[in-house]
Amino acid sequence: MKDKKLYLLTYDHGGYVLWKDEVKPRLKDIAVWMEIYPKLKIGLDYESFTFDEFSRCDPEVVDMIRELLEKYPDRVGLGATTYGQPLSLTISEESNARQLTYAVRTNLEYFGKTPSVYAISEYALNNQTPQLLKLTGHEAAIFRSHVMGYGYPRTFDSAWGRWIGKDGSEIPSVPTYDKEGRGFNCTTLDNWIMSRWPSDHETVQSVEEFSEMFEKYSPLLMSRYDDLTQPIEDFTKMTLEKDNCQYILLEEIPEIYGKAEDELRTTDNDFHIQMPWGYCGNEIFNGVRAAEAASVQAEKLGALASLLGAPSFKEKLDEAWKYALAAQHHDVTICGLLDLSRRFIPTSLAASDSVKCEALNVIENYFVDGEGEALLIVNTHSFDVDEWLEVKASDRYCVFDGDKKVESEIIESGDGYILRVHAEIPAFTVKNYSLVAVNDEEKADSVCSWDAATGELTTPAYRMKVNEKGIVYLESVKDNCRLIDNGDGELFTACVEDVNYRSEGVWNINISAFGAVAVQNGEIGGIPYRFEMRFNSDSLRIDCKSHFELHGEHVGRTGVFNGLMKSLTVDGHRHEEKLNFVLNTCLEKSRKMVRDLPYSICEWSGDVRKTEDYWYDKDFILVDTPVSAEESFDSTTYMEGIYGIWLRDTQKGIAVFNRGCMGSLIQGNRVEIPLLYSNLYMCGTRILDGVYKSEFALSTFDSTVSEAQIQRSAYLYNYTPSVKVVANGSTDCFSFADFRVEKGEILMTTMYCDEDDILVRFCNYSDEDGIAYFKPSIGNVTDETDLLGKKIAEVKDNTLRFRPWEIKTIRIER
């Protein structure tokens, strides 16, 4: 046993974010170690943002890295496989793609090389990772989350195999071995040993014990991706003296392991995550979503403007994306690094806004051939949009589509007016509505009614009863059935200063011609709030906004879990007793829980485990066991969705769409959305002081609506069409692409400039093969590319064919 070869992979986890002042001292240590330990090989697990940021603030750091890589090309490795070290299940589909592409391009720019094997310290793994890695040129992967405070994947009884993801893409991978480690708030066993033994030899196993535990796996790999501040020199010296220990770099793994035979097949529910939703008042989570959504919006408008003759906006879009990706860094979000988030997110948003404004000006000029004011609306989605939009206006207007008057209304604001218009825009279309100034807005009868005596608001879609405690019930007018039943009334619950409270307040209902706004002003545990629900004519979506003012109150409980004292590792992760929005749905016990994930939609298994103490000898007790719908109904679970979560039975369903807070607590038919947590927290307590806002939406649907249609609605909530009042817009409707889906559920996720061409990305959100026809009005579709713009295949007759869940990028030559 002692003579069996043991491969050691050690990479320093760090970079500019969190570890800014520790990078240079560690690089100096590595330079010394290279001289005194000639058999040592070590890698740098930095986010690629590190190289951009240090090149601006301390170029010597980049020079030191470059010197090490050039002087010891076979002994010092580059491990930067993502641009911003995100937790990949909490960022959007396009953000997942860009974390990889910007890493590759940044690494090549500075060092002329980039890792060919994907590996990470913290949880940048999901069920579409194999496909994304294949599309960015990676040859293999270490399928391990070495530090599992916020997420972990399943384990496998295999040394090396083909990791097969959602769409069937596969990539050779070293998995996390069975019993090697899985569970929140721990690391893999080898990572722990390599970071803490022999100095902590009384509490962890030795290298020899690890080798004995995993003797059946060959080749056998111990890997460490942990903090660069750890004193690993004693471990290094000890292992370098052992003849059977051999240090390697990522690039050596494919040759050492050879052909991958075993199947490592995963499902969406094999990837577990916990996040401190409500932490920092969700300021960072909401800001990250705003930045990533704005980057996509800006690049799509920029691509359209480029098709019309504008330049590519590359410099500004790179800035928007890079700072959005940096804000997604796990330490920014889980350690509440507000100094960085308040720099990264506004910088990203400013760059996106600049591109959006310039692009809209280009698009506007393309349509300046009319005689009067118009409303320019750009729908860059691949699906038709039926949506209420808002825009600032200088006057009162009526809106016309040709001779047809369009539903619209004016809201007075401090510096003018807000024009709200009900827009119906085909996919890939720029449309102008004509505007006619009016002295007085016509007073049309409202489609809504409010009965103050009974507390019942009726809209074309809903009946909602409210009282001082909150929402009593919500019913469907069409089906005359109850959707939400909150008993005697409920809106928010919270534990404030160790006392549980329910909110109370006074409602004010404002009825307009085509909708209603219900506002409750109240308080919960002494915390004042304003909650708004907007109903738009017969729309099934109810847009909600919350506004809380805190001054140092402690929100949420700490130290107690299921009646027992626990460590701080659970604080912030358990959502019970945070300040939560509450709704009690009226669904059958067999109801399903569904969520959307990066390039995916899936039914949640109802795994009831959220966070737990972890001991390696209990690993098999923690094996996930799928549970039935009825079992999941009777349990408590947390469910996260990128754009939304929804519950549905055989007849109806209800969805919660979000703009940043992606978490939920589900207990039977009760759904709670955590909005605020302000209490002790292991990665940095942040007691809230100020105003904290959140936006989310409720939407209902019937049994005929598919999961992809619901996901599309959630997507639209985050990516609303762009709208602008223009001086001389025509009334033309310009379609910049002919797009038809013949089979499957195919959605365009973005389009953007790539050098002189335009890249357009789609995903088939379906379990069946997909076929779509896409023909741009300007330019020609020439080929299919990978995520880096490299040609994969030709596209014939503008027809795109998809595997289930396949991501496909095509090129338009201008």
Short mmCIF file of N, CA, C and O in Angstrom, two decimals, residues 41 96 117 164 234 251 354 356 390 425 432 504 520 622 632 656 663 751 758 784 794 806:
data_model
loop_
_atom_site.label_atom_id
_atom_site.label_comp_id
_atom_site.label_asym_id
_atom_site.label_seq_id
_atom_site.Cartn_x
_atom_site.Cartn_y
_atom_site.Cartn_z
N LYS A 41 5.39 20.97 -7.54
CA LYS A 41 4.61 21.65 -8.57
C LYS A 41 3.40 22.28 -7.87
O LYS A 41 2.75 21.64 -7.04
N ASN A 96 -22.82 32.25 -16.82
CA ASN A 96 -22.03 31.03 -16.77
C ASN A 96 -21.14 30.90 -18.00
O ASN A 96 -19.96 30.51 -17.90
N VAL A 117 -7.66 21.97 -18.32
CA VAL A 117 -8.46 21.14 -17.41
C VAL A 117 -9.16 22.07 -16.42
O VAL A 117 -8.54 22.93 -15.81
N ILE A 164 -21.14 13.15 -17.72
CA ILE A 164 -22.18 13.35 -18.73
C ILE A 164 -23.25 14.26 -18.16
O ILE A 164 -23.89 13.93 -17.16
N ASP A 234 5.09 22.63 5.54
CA ASP A 234 5.41 21.40 6.27
C ASP A 234 4.86 20.18 5.54
O ASP A 234 5.53 19.15 5.42
N GLU A 251 -2.62 20.10 -16.36
CA GLU A 251 -2.43 19.67 -17.74
C GLU A 251 -1.92 18.25 -17.87
O GLU A 251 -2.02 17.64 -18.94
N SER A 354 -24.45 53.12 -20.96
CA SER A 354 -23.83 53.90 -22.04
C SER A 354 -24.05 53.23 -23.39
O SER A 354 -24.42 53.88 -24.38
N LYS A 356 -26.38 51.00 -24.13
CA LYS A 356 -27.81 51.00 -24.43
C LYS A 356 -28.24 52.33 -25.03
O LYS A 356 -28.96 52.35 -26.04
N GLU A 390 -42.99 51.00 -19.30
CA GLU A 390 -43.00 52.35 -18.77
C GLU A 390 -41.85 53.15 -19.36
O GLU A 390 -40.77 52.61 -19.62
N ILE A 425 -45.49 43.22 -29.21
CA ILE A 425 -44.38 43.33 -30.16
C ILE A 425 -43.96 41.93 -30.60
O ILE A 425 -43.64 41.08 -29.76
N ASN A 432 -42.65 51.17 -33.79
CA ASN A 432 -42.95 52.53 -33.37
C ASN A 432 -44.45 52.69 -33.19
O ASN A 432 -45.23 52.33 -34.08
N GLU A 504 -48.28 44.23 10.03
CA GLU A 504 -49.59 44.86 10.00
C GLU A 504 -49.45 46.24 9.39
O GLU A 504 -48.42 46.91 9.57
N GLN A 520 -49.52 48.67 0.77
CA GLN A 520 -49.67 48.62 2.22
C GLN A 520 -48.47 49.27 2.88
O GLN A 520 -47.32 48.89 2.62
N LEU A 622 -25.67 10.43 4.37
CA LEU A 622 -26.08 11.65 3.69
C LEU A 622 -26.36 11.44 2.21
O LEU A 622 -26.58 12.40 1.48
N SER A 632 -42.49 14.96 -0.04
CA SER A 632 -41.93 16.31 -0.10
C SER A 632 -42.94 17.33 0.40
O SER A 632 -42.57 18.35 0.97
N VAL A 656 -43.20 32.36 -8.57
CA VAL A 656 -42.57 33.56 -8.03
C VAL A 656 -41.37 33.85 -8.90
O VAL A 656 -40.43 33.05 -8.98
N GLY A 663 -33.88 32.55 -3.57
CA GLY A 663 -34.16 31.50 -2.62
C GLY A 663 -35.60 31.46 -2.17
O GLY A 663 -36.34 32.44 -2.26
N MET A 751 -27.40 37.93 -28.18
CA MET A 751 -26.67 38.14 -29.43
C MET A 751 -25.72 39.30 -29.19
O MET A 751 -26.04 40.25 -28.47
N ILE A 758 -21.61 39.01 -35.88
CA ILE A 758 -22.56 38.92 -34.77
C ILE A 758 -22.72 37.45 -34.40
O ILE A 758 -22.91 36.60 -35.27
N GLU A 784 -21.97 27.55 -37.36
CA GLU A 784 -22.12 27.36 -35.92
C GLU A 784 -20.75 27.47 -35.30
O GLU A 784 -19.75 26.98 -35.84
N GLU A 794 -20.96 24.19 -40.49
CA GLU A 794 -21.72 25.11 -41.32
C GLU A 794 -23.20 25.03 -40.97
O GLU A 794 -23.69 24.01 -40.49
N GLU A 806 -29.55 21.45 -25.68
CA GLU A 806 -28.30 21.85 -26.33
C GLU A 806 -28.21 23.37 -26.45
O GLU A 806 -29.18 24.06 -26.75
#
